[in-house]
Structures are given as C-alpha cells and as structure tokens.
PDB file of C-alpha atoms and ligand atoms in Angstrom:
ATOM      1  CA  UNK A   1     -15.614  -2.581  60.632  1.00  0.00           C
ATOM      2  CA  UNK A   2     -18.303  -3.466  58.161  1.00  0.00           C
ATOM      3  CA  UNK A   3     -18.518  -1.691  55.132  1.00  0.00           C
ATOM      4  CA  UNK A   4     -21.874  -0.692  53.949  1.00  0.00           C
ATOM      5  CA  UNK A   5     -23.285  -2.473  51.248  1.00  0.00           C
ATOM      6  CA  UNK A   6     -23.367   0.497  48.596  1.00  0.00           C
ATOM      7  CA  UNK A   7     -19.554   1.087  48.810  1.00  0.00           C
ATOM      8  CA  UNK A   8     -18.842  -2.587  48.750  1.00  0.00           C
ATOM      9  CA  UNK A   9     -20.751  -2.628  45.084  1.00  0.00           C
ATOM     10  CA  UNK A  10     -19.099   0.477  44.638  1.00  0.00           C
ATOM     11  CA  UNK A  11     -15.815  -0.789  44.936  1.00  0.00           C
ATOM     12  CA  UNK A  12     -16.529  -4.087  43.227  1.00  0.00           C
ATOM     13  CA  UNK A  13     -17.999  -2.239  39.773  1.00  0.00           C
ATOM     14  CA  UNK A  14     -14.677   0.119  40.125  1.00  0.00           C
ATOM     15  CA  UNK A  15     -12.293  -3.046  40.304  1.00  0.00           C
ATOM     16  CA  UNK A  16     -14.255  -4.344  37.208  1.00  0.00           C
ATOM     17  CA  UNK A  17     -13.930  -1.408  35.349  1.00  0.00           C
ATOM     18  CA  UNK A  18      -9.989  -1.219  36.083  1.00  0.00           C
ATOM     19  CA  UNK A  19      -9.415  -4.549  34.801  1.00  0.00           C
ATOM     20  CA  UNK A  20     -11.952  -3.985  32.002  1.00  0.00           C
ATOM     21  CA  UNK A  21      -9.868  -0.958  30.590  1.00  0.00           C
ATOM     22  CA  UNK A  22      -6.560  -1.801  31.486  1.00  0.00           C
ATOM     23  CA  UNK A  23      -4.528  -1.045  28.611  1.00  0.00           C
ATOM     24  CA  UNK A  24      -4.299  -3.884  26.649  1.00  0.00           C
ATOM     25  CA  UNK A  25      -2.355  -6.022  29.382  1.00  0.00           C
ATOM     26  CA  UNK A  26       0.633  -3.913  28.933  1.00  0.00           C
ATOM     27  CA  UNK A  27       3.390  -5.007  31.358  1.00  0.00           C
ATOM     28  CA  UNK A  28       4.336  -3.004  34.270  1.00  0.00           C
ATOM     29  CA  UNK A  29       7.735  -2.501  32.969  1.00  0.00           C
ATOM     30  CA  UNK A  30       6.865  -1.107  29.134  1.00  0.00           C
ATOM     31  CA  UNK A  31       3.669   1.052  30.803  1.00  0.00           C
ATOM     32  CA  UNK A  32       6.493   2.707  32.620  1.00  0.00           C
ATOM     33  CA  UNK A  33       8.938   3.379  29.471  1.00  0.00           C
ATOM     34  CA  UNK A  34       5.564   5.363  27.950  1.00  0.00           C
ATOM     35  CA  UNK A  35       5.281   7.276  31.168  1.00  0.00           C
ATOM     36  CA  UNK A  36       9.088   7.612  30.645  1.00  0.00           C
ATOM     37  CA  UNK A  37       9.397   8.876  27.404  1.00  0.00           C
ATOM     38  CA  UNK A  38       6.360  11.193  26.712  1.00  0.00           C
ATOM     39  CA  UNK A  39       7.681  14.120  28.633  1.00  0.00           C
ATOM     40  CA  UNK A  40      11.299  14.051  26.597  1.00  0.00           C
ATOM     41  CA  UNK A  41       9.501  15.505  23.555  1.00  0.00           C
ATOM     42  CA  UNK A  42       8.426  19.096  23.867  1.00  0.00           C
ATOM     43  CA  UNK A  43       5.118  18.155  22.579  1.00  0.00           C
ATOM     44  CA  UNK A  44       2.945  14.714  23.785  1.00  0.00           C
ATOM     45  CA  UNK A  45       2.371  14.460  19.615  1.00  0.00           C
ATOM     46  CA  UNK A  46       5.874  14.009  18.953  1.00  0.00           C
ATOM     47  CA  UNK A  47       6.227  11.241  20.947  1.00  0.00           C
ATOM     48  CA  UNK A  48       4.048   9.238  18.863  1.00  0.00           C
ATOM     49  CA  UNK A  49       6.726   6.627  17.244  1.00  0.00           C
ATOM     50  CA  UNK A  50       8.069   5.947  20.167  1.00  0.00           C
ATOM     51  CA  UNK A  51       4.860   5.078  21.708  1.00  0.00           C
ATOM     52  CA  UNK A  52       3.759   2.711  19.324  1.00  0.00           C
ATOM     53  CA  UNK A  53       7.075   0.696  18.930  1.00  0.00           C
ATOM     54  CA  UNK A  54       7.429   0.384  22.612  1.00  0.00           C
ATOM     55  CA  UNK A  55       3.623  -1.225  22.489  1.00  0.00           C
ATOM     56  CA  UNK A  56       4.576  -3.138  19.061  1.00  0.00           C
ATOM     57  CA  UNK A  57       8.179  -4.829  21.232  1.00  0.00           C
ATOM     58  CA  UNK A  58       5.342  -6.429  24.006  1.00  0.00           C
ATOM     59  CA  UNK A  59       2.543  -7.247  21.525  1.00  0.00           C
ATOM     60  CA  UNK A  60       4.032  -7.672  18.228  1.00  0.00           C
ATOM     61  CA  UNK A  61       1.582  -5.326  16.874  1.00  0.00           C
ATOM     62  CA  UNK A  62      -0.776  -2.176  17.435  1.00  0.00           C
ATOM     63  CA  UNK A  63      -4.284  -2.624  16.697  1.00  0.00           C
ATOM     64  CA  UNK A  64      -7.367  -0.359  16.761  1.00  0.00           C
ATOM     65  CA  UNK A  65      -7.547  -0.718  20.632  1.00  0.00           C
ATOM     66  CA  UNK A  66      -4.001   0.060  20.908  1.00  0.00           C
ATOM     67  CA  UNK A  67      -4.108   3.173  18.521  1.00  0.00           C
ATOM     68  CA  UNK A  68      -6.980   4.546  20.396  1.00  0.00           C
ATOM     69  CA  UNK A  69      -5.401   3.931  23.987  1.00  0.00           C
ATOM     70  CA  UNK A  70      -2.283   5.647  22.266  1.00  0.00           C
ATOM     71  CA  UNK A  71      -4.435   8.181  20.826  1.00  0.00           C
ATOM     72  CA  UNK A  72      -6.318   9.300  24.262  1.00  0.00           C
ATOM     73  CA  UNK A  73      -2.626   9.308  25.726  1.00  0.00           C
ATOM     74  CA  UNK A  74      -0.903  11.716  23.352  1.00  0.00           C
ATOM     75  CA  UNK A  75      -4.504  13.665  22.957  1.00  0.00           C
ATOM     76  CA  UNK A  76      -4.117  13.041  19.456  1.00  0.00           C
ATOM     77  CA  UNK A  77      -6.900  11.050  17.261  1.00  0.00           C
ATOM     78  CA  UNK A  78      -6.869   6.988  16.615  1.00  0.00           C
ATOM     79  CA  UNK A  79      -6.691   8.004  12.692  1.00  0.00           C
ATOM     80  CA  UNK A  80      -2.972  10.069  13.693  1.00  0.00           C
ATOM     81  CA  UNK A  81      -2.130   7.016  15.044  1.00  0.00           C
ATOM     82  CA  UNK A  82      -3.780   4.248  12.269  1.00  0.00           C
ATOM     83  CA  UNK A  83      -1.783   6.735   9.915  1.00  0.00           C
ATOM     84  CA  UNK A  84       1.372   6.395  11.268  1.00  0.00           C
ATOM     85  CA  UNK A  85       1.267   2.347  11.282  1.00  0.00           C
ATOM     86  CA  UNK A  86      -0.008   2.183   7.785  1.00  0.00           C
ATOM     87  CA  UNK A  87       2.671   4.237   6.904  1.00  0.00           C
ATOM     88  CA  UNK A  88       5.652   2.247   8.325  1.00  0.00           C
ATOM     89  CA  UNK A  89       6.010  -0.869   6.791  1.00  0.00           C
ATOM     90  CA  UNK A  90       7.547  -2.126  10.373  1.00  0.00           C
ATOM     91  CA  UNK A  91       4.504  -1.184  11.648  1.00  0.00           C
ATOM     92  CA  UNK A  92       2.019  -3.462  11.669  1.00  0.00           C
ATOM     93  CA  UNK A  93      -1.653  -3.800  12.621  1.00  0.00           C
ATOM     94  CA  UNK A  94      -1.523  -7.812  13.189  1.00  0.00           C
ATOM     95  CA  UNK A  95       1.183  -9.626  14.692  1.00  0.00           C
ATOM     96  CA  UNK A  96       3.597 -11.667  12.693  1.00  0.00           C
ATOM     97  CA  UNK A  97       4.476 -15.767  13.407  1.00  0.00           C
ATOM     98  CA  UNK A  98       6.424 -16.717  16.847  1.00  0.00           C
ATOM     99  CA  UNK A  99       9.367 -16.772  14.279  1.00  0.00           C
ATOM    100  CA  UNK A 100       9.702 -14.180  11.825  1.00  0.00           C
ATOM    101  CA  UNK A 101      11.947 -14.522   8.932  1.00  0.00           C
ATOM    102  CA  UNK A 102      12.820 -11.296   6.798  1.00  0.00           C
ATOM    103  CA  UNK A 103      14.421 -11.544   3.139  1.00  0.00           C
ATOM    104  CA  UNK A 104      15.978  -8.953   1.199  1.00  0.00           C
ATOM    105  CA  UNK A 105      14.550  -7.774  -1.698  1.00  0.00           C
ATOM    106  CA  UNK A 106      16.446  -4.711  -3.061  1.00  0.00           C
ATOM    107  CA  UNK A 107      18.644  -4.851  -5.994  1.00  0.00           C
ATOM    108  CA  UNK A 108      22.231  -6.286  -4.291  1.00  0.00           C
ATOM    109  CA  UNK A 109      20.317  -8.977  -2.712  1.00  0.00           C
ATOM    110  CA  UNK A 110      18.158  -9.939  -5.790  1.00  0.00           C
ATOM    111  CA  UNK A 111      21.377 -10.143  -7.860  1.00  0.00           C
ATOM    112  CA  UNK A 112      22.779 -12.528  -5.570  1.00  0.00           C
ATOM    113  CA  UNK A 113      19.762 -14.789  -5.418  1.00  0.00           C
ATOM    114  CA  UNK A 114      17.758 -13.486  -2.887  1.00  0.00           C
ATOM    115  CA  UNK A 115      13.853 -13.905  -4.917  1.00  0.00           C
ATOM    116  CA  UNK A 116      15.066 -18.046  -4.835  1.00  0.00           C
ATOM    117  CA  UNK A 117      16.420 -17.842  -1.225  1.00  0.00           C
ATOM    118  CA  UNK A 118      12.664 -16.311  -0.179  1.00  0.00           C
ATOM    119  CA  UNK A 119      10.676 -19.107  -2.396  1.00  0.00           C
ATOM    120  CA  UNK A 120      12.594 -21.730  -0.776  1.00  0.00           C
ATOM    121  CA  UNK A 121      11.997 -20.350   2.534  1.00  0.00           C
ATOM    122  CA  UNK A 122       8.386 -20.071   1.461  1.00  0.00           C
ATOM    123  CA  UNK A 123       8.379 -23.670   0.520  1.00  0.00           C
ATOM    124  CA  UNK A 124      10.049 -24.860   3.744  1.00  0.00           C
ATOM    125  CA  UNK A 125       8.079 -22.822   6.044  1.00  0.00           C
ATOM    126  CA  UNK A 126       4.633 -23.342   4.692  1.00  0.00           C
ATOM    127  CA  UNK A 127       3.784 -19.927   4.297  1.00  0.00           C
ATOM    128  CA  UNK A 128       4.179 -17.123   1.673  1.00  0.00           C
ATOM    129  CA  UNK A 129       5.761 -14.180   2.347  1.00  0.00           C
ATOM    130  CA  UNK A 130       3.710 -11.113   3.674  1.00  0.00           C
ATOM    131  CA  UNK A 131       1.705 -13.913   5.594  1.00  0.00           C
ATOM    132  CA  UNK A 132       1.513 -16.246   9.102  1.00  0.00           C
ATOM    133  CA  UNK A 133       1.373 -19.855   8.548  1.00  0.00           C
ATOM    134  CA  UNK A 134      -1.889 -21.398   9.723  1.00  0.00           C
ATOM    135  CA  UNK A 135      -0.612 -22.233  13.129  1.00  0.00           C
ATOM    136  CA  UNK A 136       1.012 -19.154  13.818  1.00  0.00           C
ATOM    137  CA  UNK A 137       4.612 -20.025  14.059  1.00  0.00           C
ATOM    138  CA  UNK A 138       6.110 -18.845  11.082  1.00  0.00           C
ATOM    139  CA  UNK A 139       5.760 -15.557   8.905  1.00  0.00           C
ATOM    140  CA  UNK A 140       7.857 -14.176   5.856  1.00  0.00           C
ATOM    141  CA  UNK A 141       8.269 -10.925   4.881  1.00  0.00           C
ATOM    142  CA  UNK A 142      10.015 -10.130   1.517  1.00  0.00           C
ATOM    143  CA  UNK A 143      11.489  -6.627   2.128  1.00  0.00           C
ATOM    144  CA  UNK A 144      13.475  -3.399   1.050  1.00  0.00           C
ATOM    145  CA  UNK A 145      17.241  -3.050   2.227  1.00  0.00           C
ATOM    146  CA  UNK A 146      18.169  -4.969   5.416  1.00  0.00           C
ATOM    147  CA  UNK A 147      21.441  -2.547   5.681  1.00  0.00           C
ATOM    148  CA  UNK A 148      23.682  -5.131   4.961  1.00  0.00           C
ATOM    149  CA  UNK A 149      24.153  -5.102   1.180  1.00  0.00           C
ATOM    150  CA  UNK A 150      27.859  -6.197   0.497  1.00  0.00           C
ATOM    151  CA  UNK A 151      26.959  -9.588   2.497  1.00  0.00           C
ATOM    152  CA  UNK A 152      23.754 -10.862   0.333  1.00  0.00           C
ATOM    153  CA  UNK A 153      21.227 -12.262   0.368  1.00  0.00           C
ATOM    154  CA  UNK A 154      20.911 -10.986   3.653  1.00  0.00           C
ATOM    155  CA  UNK A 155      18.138 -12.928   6.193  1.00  0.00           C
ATOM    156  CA  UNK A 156      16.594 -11.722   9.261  1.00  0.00           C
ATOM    157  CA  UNK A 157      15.328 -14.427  11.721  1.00  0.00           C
ATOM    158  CA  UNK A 158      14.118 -12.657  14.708  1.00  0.00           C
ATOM    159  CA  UNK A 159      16.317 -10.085  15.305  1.00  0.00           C
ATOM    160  CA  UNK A 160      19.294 -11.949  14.221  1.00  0.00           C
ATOM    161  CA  UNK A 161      21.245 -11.121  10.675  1.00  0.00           C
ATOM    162  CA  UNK A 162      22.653 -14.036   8.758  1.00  0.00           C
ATOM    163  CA  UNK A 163      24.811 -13.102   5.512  1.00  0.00           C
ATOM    164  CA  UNK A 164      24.957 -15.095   2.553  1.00  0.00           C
ATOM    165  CA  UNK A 165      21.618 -17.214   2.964  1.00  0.00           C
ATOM    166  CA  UNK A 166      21.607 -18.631  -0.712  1.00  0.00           C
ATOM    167  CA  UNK A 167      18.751 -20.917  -1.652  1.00  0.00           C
ATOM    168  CA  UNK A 168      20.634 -24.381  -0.516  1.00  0.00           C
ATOM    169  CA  UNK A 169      21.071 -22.656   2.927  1.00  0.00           C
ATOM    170  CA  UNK A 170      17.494 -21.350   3.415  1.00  0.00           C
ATOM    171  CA  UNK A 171      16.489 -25.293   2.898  1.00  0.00           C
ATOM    172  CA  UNK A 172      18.950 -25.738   5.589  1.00  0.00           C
ATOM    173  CA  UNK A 173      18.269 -22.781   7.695  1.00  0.00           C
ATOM    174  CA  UNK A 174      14.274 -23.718   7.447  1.00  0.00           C
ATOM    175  CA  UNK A 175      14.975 -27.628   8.349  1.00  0.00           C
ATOM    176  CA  UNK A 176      17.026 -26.080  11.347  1.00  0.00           C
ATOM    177  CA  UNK A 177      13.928 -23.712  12.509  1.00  0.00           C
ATOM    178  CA  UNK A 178      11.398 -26.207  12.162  1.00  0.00           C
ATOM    179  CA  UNK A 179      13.420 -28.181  14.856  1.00  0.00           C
ATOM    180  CA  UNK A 180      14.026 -25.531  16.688  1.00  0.00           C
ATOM    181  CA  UNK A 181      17.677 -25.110  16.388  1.00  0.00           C
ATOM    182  CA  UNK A 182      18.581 -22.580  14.446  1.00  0.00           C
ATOM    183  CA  UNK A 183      20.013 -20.257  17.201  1.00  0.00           C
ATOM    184  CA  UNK A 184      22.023 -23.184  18.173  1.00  0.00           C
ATOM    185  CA  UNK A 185      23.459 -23.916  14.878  1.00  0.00           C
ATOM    186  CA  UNK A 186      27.493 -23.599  14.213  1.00  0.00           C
ATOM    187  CA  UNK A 187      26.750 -23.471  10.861  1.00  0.00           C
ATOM    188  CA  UNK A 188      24.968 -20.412  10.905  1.00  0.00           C
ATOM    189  CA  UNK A 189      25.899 -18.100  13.155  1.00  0.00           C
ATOM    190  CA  UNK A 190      24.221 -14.630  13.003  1.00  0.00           C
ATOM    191  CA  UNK A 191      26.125 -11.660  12.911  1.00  0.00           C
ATOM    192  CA  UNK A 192      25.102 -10.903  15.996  1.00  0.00           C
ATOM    193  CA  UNK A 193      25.901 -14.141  17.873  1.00  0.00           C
ATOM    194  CA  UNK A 194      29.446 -13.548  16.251  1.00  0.00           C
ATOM    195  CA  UNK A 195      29.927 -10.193  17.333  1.00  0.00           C
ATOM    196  CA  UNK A 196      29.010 -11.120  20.832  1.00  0.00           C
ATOM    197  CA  UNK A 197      31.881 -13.422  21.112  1.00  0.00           C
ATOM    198  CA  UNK A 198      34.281 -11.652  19.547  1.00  0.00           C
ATOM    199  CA  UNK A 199      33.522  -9.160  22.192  1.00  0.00           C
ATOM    200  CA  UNK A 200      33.537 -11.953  24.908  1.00  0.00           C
ATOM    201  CA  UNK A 201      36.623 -12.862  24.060  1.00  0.00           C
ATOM    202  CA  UNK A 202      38.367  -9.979  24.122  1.00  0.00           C
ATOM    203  CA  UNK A 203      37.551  -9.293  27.686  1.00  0.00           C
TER     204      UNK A 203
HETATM  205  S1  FES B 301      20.384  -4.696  -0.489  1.00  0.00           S
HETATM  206 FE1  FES B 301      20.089  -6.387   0.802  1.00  0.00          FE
HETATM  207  S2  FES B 301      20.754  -5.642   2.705  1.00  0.00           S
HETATM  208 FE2  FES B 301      20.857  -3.899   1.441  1.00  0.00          FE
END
C-alpha cells in the first residue's frame, strides 16, 4: 500500500523530532533505572538525587539540558535542579578527565603529607587540581574527607582507594597512569582490588 504523501512527511518530521529531543543519549538501561526509581518516593520531588546521579554515572556530569530534562520529569523547575548540583560538591555541571584522581584534604591527611602528595600529582599529571588537563584525560580534585582517615593520605583514582599515597608514590602512581597501568600495578593495589581477592580466595 502506498502511503500518502502528507503522512509520509508526517512521519518523517515526527522521527526527527524524536531523535532531536531524545534525552541527552541516555542509554536504554539507565533511562529505565529513572523510570525505576521515581515511583519509590512518595513524591516525584524527592526523587531528585537519585535522578541526577544516575544521569551523572552515564555522562559524568549534569548540565543545563540535563537539569531541565530532569526538571520536566520530576515537574519541578531547572533552578531546583541547578540548586541541587551547585550544592553537592560531587555534583558537577562539567565532566571531569577520563581519569580522575581525588586527594584528601582534611586535617589527618594534611598531617600526613597529603597538600605535597596533591602538588606532585599536579606536577605529574599536567593539571591543577579542581581542573581537566588540556586533552581531557586527567583531572584533580583536592577534597574534604575520603572516609578513610587512619590510612592517609588517602587517593582516589576512579573509584578505587589507595592508602598511604605519600609524595614519592604519587610520582610513581602518576608515571604508572600516564602508561596506563596503574590498575595493573602490584605495587599499588587499591583497597578495593584487595578486598576482592581476599574474598576470592576465600571461596
Ligand atoms: S581525613 Fe583523609 S580520608 Fe578522612
């Protein structure tokens, strides 16, 4: 059967618009966590926080077309939304470097050496903390309590934890990313890499 002509430009400009205002190239799987979680909280507003950090996992950060997609979801306005990310310092409005390295700045840490252990990594890295490097692979952030604080200075690479990262082993730890080896390093081992095996071998 041939379709007349006005509902084949109808259905062309609607396919247009679809892809046009998908949201943000979510994936299937985290558009279906939103849909998921919304209707566990007895109001769409309180849902929120988990909203954004389930958009923040896939795109490493919520912008202004995010907040207002989020917004129009919850029936909320983008400024609840912008207020909640400026809030939340693990919020963020930009995306950080394909590796992100956190530092601890609170007082345990800094006694232990963790202001050096940051400036080396700085150094290394190319890059000052609370910044991407120019080519987008590496970002520092120099930050409050990592919830380690008897094991200091305490590093986050990813969403590994390494203990003890003085300023000789953030030169090390730095020459070890930049290669691209750092997960596969027996000298430093994250604590959750050790875990794991523990674990493994146990069972
Ligand atoms: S003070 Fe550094 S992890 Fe808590």
């Amino acid at each position: 059967m041939i379709l007349p002509l006005f509902w084949v430009v109808l259905i062309l400009l609607w396919e247009n618009v679809t892809v046009r205002f998908s949201p943000m190239n979510l994936s299937e799987e985290t558009l279906k966590k939103i849909d998921d979680v919304i209707p566990r909280y007895p109001e769409k507003r309180s849902a929120a926080l988990m909203v954004i950090h389930l958009i923040q996992e896939e795109l490493g950060a919520v912008d202004l077309e995010a907040s207002e997609w989020i917004a129009e979801k919850l029936e909320l306005q983008p400024i609840n939304i912008r207020e909640l990310i400026t809030f939340y310092p693990m919020l963020r409005e930009t995306a950080w470097g394909e590796t992100h390295v956190r530092v601890c700045r609170t007082l345990p840490c800094a006694l232990r050496g963790s202001y050096a252990t940051c400036k080396k990594f700085e150094d290394k890295l190319g890059v000052k903390e609370g910044h991407v490097s120019d080519d987008g692979k590496f970002s520092i952030e120099f930050m409050e309590c990592l919830a380690d604080c008897g094991e200091g200075p305490v590093v986050m690479v990813g969403d590994q934890t390494y203990e003890k990262i003085e300023e000789a082993d953030a030169e090390k730890m730095s020459d070890l990313m930049l290669k691209n080896k750092l997960l596969n390093s027996k000298k430093y081992v994250s604590y959750e890499k050790a875990v794991d095996s523990v674990q493994s071998s146990k069972s």
